[in-house]
Short mmCIF file of C-alpha atoms in Angstrom, two decimals:
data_model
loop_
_atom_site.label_atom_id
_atom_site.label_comp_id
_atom_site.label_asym_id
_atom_site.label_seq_id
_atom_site.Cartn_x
_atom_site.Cartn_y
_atom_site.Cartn_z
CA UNK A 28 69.07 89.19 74.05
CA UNK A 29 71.98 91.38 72.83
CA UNK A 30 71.49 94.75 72.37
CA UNK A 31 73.98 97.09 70.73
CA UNK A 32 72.93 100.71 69.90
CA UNK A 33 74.98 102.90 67.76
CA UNK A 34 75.49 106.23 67.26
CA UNK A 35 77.38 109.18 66.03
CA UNK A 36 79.07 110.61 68.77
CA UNK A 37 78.46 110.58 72.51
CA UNK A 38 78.73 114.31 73.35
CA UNK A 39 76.10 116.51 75.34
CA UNK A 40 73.00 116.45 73.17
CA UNK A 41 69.50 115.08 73.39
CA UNK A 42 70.17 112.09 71.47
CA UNK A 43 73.56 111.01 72.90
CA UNK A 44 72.51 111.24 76.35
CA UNK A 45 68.92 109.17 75.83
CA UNK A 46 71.17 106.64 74.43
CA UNK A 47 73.35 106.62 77.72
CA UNK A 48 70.46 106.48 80.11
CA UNK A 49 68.47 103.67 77.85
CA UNK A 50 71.40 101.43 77.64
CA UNK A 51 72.01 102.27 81.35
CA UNK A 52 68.66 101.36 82.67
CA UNK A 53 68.35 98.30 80.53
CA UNK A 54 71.31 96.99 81.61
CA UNK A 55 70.04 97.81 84.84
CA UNK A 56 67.45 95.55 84.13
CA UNK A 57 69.58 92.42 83.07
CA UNK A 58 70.01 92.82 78.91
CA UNK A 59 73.27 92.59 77.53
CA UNK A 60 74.11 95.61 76.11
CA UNK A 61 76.94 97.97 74.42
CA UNK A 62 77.36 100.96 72.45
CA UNK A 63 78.91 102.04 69.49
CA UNK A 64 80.28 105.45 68.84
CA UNK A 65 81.35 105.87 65.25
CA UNK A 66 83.11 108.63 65.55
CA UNK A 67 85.58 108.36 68.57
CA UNK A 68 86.87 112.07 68.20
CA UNK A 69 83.82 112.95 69.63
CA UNK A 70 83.13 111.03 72.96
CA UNK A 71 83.31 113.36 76.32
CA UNK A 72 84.56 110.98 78.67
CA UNK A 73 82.50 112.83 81.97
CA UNK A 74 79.37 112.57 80.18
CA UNK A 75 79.45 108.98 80.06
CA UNK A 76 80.58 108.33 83.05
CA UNK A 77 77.93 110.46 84.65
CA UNK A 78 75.07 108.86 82.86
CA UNK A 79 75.91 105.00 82.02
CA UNK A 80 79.72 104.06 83.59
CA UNK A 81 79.03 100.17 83.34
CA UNK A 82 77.75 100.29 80.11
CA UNK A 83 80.36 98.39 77.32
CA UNK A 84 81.73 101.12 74.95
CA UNK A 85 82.76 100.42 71.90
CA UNK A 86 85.40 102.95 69.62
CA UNK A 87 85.50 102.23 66.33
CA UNK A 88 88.66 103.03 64.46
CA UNK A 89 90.95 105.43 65.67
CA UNK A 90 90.26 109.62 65.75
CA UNK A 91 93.39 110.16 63.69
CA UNK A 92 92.27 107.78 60.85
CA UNK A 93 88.89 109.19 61.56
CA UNK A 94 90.25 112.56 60.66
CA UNK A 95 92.12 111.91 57.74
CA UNK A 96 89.36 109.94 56.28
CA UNK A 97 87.47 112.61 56.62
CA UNK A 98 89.30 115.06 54.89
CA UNK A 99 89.38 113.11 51.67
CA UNK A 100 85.09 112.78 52.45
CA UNK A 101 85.30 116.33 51.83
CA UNK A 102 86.70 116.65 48.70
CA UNK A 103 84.72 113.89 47.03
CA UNK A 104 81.41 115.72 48.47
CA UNK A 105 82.65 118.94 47.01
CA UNK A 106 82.94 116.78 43.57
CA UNK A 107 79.84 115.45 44.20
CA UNK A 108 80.26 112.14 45.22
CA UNK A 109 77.60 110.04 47.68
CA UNK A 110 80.67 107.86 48.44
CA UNK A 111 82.07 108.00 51.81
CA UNK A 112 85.43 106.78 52.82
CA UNK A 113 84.59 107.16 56.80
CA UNK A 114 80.86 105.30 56.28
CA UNK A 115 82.65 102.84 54.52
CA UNK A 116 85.51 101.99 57.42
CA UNK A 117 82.60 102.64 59.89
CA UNK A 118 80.85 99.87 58.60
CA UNK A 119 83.49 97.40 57.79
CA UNK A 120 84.30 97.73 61.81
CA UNK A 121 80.81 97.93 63.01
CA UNK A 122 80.35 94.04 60.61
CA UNK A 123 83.06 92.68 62.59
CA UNK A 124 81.69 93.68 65.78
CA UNK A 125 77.92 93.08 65.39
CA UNK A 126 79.28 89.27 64.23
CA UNK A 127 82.10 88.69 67.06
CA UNK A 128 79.17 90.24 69.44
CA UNK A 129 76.30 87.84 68.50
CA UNK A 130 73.93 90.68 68.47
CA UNK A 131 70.36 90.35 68.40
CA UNK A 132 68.77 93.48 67.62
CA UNK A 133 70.80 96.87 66.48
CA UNK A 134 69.16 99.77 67.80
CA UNK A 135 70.66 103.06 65.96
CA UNK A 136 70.30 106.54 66.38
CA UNK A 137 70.72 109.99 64.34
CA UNK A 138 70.87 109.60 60.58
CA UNK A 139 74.67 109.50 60.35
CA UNK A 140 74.30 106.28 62.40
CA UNK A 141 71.50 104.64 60.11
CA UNK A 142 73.02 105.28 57.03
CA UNK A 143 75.76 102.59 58.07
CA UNK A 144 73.64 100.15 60.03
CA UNK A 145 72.02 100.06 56.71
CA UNK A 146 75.16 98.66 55.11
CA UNK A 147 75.86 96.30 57.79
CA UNK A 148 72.47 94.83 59.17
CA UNK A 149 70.89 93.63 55.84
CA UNK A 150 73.92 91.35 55.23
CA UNK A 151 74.04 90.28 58.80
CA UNK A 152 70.73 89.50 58.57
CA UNK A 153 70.10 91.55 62.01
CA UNK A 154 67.12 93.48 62.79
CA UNK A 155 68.10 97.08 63.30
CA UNK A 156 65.14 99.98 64.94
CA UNK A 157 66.24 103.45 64.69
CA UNK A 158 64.72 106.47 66.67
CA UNK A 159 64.48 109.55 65.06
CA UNK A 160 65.84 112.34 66.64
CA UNK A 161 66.10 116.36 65.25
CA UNK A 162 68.59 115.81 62.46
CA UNK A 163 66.12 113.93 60.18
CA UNK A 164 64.05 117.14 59.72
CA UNK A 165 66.57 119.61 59.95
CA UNK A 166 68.11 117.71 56.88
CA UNK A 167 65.22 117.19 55.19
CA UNK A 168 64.33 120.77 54.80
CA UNK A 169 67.83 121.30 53.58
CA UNK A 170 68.17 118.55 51.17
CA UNK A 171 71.89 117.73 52.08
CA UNK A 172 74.08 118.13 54.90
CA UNK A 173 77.89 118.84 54.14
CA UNK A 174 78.99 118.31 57.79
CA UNK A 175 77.40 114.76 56.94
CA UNK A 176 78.61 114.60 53.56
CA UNK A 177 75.31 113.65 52.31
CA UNK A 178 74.48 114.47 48.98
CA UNK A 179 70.46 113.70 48.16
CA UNK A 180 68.26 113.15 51.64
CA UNK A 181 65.56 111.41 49.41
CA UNK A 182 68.28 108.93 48.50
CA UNK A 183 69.56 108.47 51.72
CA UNK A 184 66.36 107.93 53.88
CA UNK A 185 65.42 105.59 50.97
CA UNK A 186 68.47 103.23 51.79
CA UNK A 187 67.27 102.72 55.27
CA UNK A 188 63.71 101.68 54.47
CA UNK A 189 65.19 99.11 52.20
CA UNK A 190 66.48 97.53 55.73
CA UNK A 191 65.18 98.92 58.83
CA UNK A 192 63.00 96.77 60.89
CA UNK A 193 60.51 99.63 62.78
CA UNK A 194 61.20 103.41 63.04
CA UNK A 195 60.39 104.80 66.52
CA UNK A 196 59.40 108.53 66.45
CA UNK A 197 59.73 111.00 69.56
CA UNK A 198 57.63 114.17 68.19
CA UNK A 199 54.35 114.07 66.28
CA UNK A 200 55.97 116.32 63.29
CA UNK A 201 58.54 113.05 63.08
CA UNK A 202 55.68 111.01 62.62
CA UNK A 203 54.39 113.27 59.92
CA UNK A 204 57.55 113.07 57.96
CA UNK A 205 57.81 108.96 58.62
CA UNK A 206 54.61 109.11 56.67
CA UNK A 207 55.93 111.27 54.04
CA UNK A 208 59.97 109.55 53.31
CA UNK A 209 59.26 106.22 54.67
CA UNK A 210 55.88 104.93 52.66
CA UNK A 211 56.83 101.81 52.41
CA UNK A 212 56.84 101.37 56.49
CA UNK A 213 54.16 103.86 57.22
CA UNK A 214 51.71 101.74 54.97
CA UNK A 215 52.89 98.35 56.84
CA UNK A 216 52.47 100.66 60.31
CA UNK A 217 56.42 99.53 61.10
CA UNK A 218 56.74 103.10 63.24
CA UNK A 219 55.67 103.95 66.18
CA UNK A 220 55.98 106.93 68.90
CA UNK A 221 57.69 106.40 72.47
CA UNK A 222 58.77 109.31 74.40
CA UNK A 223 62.85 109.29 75.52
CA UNK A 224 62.54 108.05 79.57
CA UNK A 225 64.41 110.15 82.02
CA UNK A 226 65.55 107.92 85.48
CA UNK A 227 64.49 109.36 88.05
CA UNK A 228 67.69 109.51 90.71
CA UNK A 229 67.03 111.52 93.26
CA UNK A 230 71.03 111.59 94.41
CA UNK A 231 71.84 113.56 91.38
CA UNK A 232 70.89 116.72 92.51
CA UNK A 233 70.96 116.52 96.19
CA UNK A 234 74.44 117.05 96.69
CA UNK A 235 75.93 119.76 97.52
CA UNK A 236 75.75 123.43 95.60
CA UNK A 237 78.21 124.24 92.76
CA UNK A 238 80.44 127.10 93.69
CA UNK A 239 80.24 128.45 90.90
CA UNK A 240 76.29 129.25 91.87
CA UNK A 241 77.14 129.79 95.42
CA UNK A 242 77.06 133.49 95.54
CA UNK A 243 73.26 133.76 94.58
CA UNK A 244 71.37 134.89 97.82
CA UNK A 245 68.81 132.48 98.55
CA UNK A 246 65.90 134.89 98.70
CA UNK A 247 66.64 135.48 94.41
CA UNK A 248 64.39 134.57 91.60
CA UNK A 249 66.71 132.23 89.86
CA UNK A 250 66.09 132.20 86.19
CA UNK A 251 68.03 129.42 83.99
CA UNK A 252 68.70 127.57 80.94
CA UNK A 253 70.75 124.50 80.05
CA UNK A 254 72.04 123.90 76.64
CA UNK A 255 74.67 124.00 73.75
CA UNK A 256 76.41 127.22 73.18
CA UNK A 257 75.39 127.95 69.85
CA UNK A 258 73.77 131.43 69.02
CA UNK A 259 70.28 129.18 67.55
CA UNK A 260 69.82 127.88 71.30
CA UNK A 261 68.49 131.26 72.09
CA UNK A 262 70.66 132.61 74.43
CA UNK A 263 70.96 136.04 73.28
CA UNK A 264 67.39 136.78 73.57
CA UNK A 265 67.17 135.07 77.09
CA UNK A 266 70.00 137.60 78.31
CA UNK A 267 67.76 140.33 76.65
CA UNK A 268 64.58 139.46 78.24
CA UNK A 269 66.37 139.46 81.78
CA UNK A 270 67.98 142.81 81.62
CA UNK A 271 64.57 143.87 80.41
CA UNK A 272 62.68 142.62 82.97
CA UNK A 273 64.73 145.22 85.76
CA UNK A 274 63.88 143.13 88.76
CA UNK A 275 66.81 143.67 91.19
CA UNK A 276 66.36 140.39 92.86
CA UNK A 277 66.42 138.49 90.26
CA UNK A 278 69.27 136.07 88.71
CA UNK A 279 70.37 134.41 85.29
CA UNK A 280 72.10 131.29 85.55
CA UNK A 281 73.62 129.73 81.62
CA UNK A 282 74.89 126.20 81.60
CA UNK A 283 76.32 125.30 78.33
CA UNK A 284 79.36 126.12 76.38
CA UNK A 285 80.47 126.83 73.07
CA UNK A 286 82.55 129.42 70.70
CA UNK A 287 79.30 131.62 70.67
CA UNK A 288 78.27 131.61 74.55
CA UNK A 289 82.18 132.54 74.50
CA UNK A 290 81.81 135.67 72.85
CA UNK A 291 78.49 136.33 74.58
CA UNK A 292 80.92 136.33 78.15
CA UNK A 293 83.05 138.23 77.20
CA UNK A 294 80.82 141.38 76.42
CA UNK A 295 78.30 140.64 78.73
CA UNK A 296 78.74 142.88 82.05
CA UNK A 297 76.44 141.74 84.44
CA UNK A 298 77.42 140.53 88.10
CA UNK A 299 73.92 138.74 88.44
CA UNK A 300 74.40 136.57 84.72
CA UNK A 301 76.21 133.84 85.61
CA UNK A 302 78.07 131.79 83.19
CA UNK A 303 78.59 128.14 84.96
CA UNK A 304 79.98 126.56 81.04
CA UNK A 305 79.59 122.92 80.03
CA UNK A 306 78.50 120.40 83.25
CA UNK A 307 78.22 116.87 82.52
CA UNK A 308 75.45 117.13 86.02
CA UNK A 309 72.96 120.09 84.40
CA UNK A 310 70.48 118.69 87.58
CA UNK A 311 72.55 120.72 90.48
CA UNK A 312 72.37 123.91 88.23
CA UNK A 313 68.42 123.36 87.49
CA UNK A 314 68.28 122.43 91.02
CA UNK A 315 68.88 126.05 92.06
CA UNK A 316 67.00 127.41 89.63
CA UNK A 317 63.05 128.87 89.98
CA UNK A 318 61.90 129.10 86.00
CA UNK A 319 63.56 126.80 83.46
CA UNK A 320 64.26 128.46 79.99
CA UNK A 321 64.59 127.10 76.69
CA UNK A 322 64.31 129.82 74.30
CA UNK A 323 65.55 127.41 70.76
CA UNK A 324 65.20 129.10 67.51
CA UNK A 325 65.35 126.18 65.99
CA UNK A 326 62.44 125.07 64.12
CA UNK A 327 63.72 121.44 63.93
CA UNK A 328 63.79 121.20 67.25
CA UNK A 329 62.34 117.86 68.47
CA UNK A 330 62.03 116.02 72.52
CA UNK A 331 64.80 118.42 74.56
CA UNK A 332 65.80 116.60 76.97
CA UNK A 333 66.64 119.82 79.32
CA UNK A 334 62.68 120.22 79.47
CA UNK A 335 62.38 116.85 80.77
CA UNK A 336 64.75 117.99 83.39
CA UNK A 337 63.21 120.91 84.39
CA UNK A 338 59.77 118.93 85.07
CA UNK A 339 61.89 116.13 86.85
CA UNK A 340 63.13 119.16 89.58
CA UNK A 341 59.53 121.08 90.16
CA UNK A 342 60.81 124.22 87.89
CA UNK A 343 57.79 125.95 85.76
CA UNK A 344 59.04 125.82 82.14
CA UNK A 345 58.96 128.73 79.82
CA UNK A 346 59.87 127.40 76.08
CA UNK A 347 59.56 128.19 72.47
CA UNK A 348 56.42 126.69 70.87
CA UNK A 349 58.94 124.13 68.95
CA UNK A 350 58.66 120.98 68.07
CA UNK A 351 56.93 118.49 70.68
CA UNK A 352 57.10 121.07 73.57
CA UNK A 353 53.62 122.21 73.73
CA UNK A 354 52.79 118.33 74.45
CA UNK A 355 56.04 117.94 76.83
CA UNK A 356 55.32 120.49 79.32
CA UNK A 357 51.01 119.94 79.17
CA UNK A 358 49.90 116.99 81.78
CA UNK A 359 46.40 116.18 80.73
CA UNK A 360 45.57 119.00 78.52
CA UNK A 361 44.39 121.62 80.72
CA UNK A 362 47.18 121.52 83.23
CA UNK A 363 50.25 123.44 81.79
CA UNK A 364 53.79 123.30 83.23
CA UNK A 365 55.16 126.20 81.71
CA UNK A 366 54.22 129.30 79.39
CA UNK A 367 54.97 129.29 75.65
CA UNK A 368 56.61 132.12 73.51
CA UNK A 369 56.09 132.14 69.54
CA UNK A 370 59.41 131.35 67.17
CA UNK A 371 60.47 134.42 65.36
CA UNK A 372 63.10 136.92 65.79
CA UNK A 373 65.35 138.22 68.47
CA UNK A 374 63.84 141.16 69.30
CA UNK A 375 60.28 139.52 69.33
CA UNK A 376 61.20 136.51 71.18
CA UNK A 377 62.78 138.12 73.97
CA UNK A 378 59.98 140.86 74.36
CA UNK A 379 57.39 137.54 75.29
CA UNK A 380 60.15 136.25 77.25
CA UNK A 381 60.39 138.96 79.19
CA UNK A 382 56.78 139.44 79.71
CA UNK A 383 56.43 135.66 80.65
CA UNK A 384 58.94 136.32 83.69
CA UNK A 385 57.35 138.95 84.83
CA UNK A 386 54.71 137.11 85.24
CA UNK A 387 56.16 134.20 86.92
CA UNK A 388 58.48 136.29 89.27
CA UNK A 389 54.95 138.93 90.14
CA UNK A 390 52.12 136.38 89.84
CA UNK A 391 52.96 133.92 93.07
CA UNK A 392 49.75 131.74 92.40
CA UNK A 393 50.04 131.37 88.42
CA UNK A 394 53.98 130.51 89.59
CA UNK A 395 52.72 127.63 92.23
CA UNK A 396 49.98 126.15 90.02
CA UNK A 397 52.37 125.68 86.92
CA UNK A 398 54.88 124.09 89.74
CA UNK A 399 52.42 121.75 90.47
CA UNK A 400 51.74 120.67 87.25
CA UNK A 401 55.17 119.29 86.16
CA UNK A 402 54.38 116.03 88.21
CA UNK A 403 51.57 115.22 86.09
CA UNK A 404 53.79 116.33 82.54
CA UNK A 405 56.16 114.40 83.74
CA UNK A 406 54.88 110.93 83.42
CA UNK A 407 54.66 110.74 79.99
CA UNK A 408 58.87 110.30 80.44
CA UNK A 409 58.96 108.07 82.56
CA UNK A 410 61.66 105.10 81.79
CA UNK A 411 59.51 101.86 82.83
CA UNK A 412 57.33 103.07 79.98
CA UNK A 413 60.08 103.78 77.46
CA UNK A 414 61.92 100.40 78.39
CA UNK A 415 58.39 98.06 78.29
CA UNK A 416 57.92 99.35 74.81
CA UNK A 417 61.34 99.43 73.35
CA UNK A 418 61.61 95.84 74.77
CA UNK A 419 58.87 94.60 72.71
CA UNK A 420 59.85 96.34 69.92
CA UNK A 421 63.32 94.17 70.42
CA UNK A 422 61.31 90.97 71.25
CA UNK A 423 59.22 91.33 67.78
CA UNK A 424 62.31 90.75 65.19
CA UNK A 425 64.20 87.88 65.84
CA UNK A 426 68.13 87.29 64.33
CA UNK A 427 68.95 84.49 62.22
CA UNK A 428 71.77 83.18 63.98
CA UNK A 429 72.70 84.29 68.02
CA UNK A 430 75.98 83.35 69.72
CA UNK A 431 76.20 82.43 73.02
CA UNK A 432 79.71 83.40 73.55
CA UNK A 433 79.53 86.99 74.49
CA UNK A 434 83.18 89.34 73.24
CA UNK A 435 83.31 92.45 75.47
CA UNK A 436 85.38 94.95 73.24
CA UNK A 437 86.75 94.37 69.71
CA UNK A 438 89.01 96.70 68.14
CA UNK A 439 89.37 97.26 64.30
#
């Protein structure tokens, strides 16, 4: 069996890094496997080293063709064109690869991704699976994406069910919309839901402190958040609900980066807000922290991964009700692992934020009983599961022709 997943970019984001730590652990457990990135402008080198170093990468094209290519994309969107010049070389290297590889099954992720499996795999005759991730909604309600170049969503999502083999859904609002865009597979039941795994290494956050976290007295209530540095993520009304909250022993601890989270620092005057920027090992920060935030006002939201790490270190969770977090962070239904605040604006978001820390930092057994619960939410991610069931999702479809010569890296 040779697996080769594809995707956009590999930068810090949920989808990027579940494909790192999938093709990690399977590879882990024996299966050939590589990865794609279509666009090799956007690979940070530290994340993928942190999360899957052994793991064949594969660039294809060059970020300076990339770029120009994508220049003359824009134009022909802003004519209204569906044709793109970058899916186009994207696919013609991804054919030569998938055939010089001898893959077996393609497993794609993000819609950018799936758009040119769906050029490649029909006349390769390879089964392809793609898991939905945040995009496919967040496009969806918009129609069109310009960053994407994507002109009509209805036509796009329509390519792929000509050709995909199964459709794997994180969130229970994904499988809502499978059954809405994708008929064709939601009446032959070729979708399914598996939850992203999360490894469990222990090593990862047992090392030593960052410095940059070093100061905090160890007697503080430590409240972070881990995420992208853009102004949806929520991080203006976190910092609002902790100078609200005017507990002098408390801390706020921001891991992410970005040109908004730059701004934010530089008007922000606070000795106990501590911006640590982008990490490519989020685990030491959460480590340190008591109450892990993610305050998204993003209604598309889907799986975060940065909730899965929060359960993974012990840390009560308190989250916007987005997406598939109520589910994430419950264990059995009546054993909660965090406290929920309603999506709206600024101002109200941060005024429940700021009443659910109080709670948390006043209320010592509500704090130790929400602690214990993250073992029990935290099984649903665990990666034996995801692999078993991804595995026989790869064992179902079968490719008409398998090489048995294996080509490490190809180059187009």
């Amino acid at each position: 069996m040779r697996i080769v997943f594809v995707t956009e970019t590999l930068v810090t984001g949920g989808a990027e890094t579940f494909v790192l730590r999938v093709a990690s652990a399977l590879q882990v457990r024996g299966v050939q496997v590589s990865i794609c990135v279509l666009r090799p402008d956007k690979i940070d080198p530290a994340l993928v080293t942190a999360l899957a170093p052994n793991v064949t990468l594969i660039q294809l094209g060059m970020p300076t063709i990339y770029m120009l290519c994508s220049r003359f994309d824009g134009l022909l969107y802003l004519l209204g064109s569906s044709f793109s010049i970058v899916r186009s070389l994207q696919a013609h290297c991804l054919k030569q690869y998938l055939a010089a590889r001898g893959a077996t099954v393609v497993h794609s992720n993000l819609l950018a991704s799936d758009l040119v499996v769906a050029d490649v795999a029909e006349t390769l005759s390879i089964p392809w699976i793609t898991t939905i991730h945040g995009d496919y909604l967040a496009i969806e309600d918009t129609g069109n994406s310009r960053a994407m170049r994507l002109q009509d969503f209805t036509r796009a999502v329509h390519k792929i069910e000509n050709s995909v083999s199964h459709v794997v859904c994180i969130t229970d609002r994904q499988i809502s919309m499978v059954q809405r865009v994708f008929p064709r597979i939601a009446s032959e039941n070729r979708f399914s839901k598996i939850y992203n795994g999360y490894p469990n290494r222990e090593q990862q956050w047992r090392r030593s402190m960052p410095e940059v976290i070093a100061r905090v007295p160890d007697d503080a209530f430590v409240i972070g958040m881990v995420g992208r540095g853009r102004r949806e993520k929520g991080w203006d009304a976190l910092i609002s609900a902790f100078r609200k909250l005017d507990l002098p022993n408390a801390w706020l601890i921001l891991v992410g980066d970005g040109d908004y989270l730059t701004e934010v620092r530089q008007i922000v005057d606070d000795d106990r807000i501590i911006f640590a920027g982008n990490v490519a090992d989020p685990l030491r920060y959460i480590a340190r922290f008591d109450v892990g935030c993610m305050i998204s006002r993003i209604p598309s939201e889907s799986l975060p991964t940065v909730v899965i790490e929060y359960l993974l270190l012990n840390k009560p969770v308190v989250a916007t009700d987005v997406g598939e977090v109520r589910n994430m962070i419950d264990g059995s239904g009546d054993d909660p692992a965090g406290l929920l605040v309603k999506l709206g604006e600024c101002d109200e978001m941060s005024a429940e934020v700021s009443i659910a820390l109080k709670r948390l930092s006043s209320d010592k057994a509500l704090f130790e009983t929400l602690r214990a619960n993250t073992a029990k939410a935290l099984q649903k991610f665990d990666m034996d599961k995801c692999l078993d069931s991804y595995l026989t999702l790869y064992r179902a479809p079968r490719s008409a022709s398998v090489r048995d010569d294996e080509v490490d890296r190809s180059i187009c």
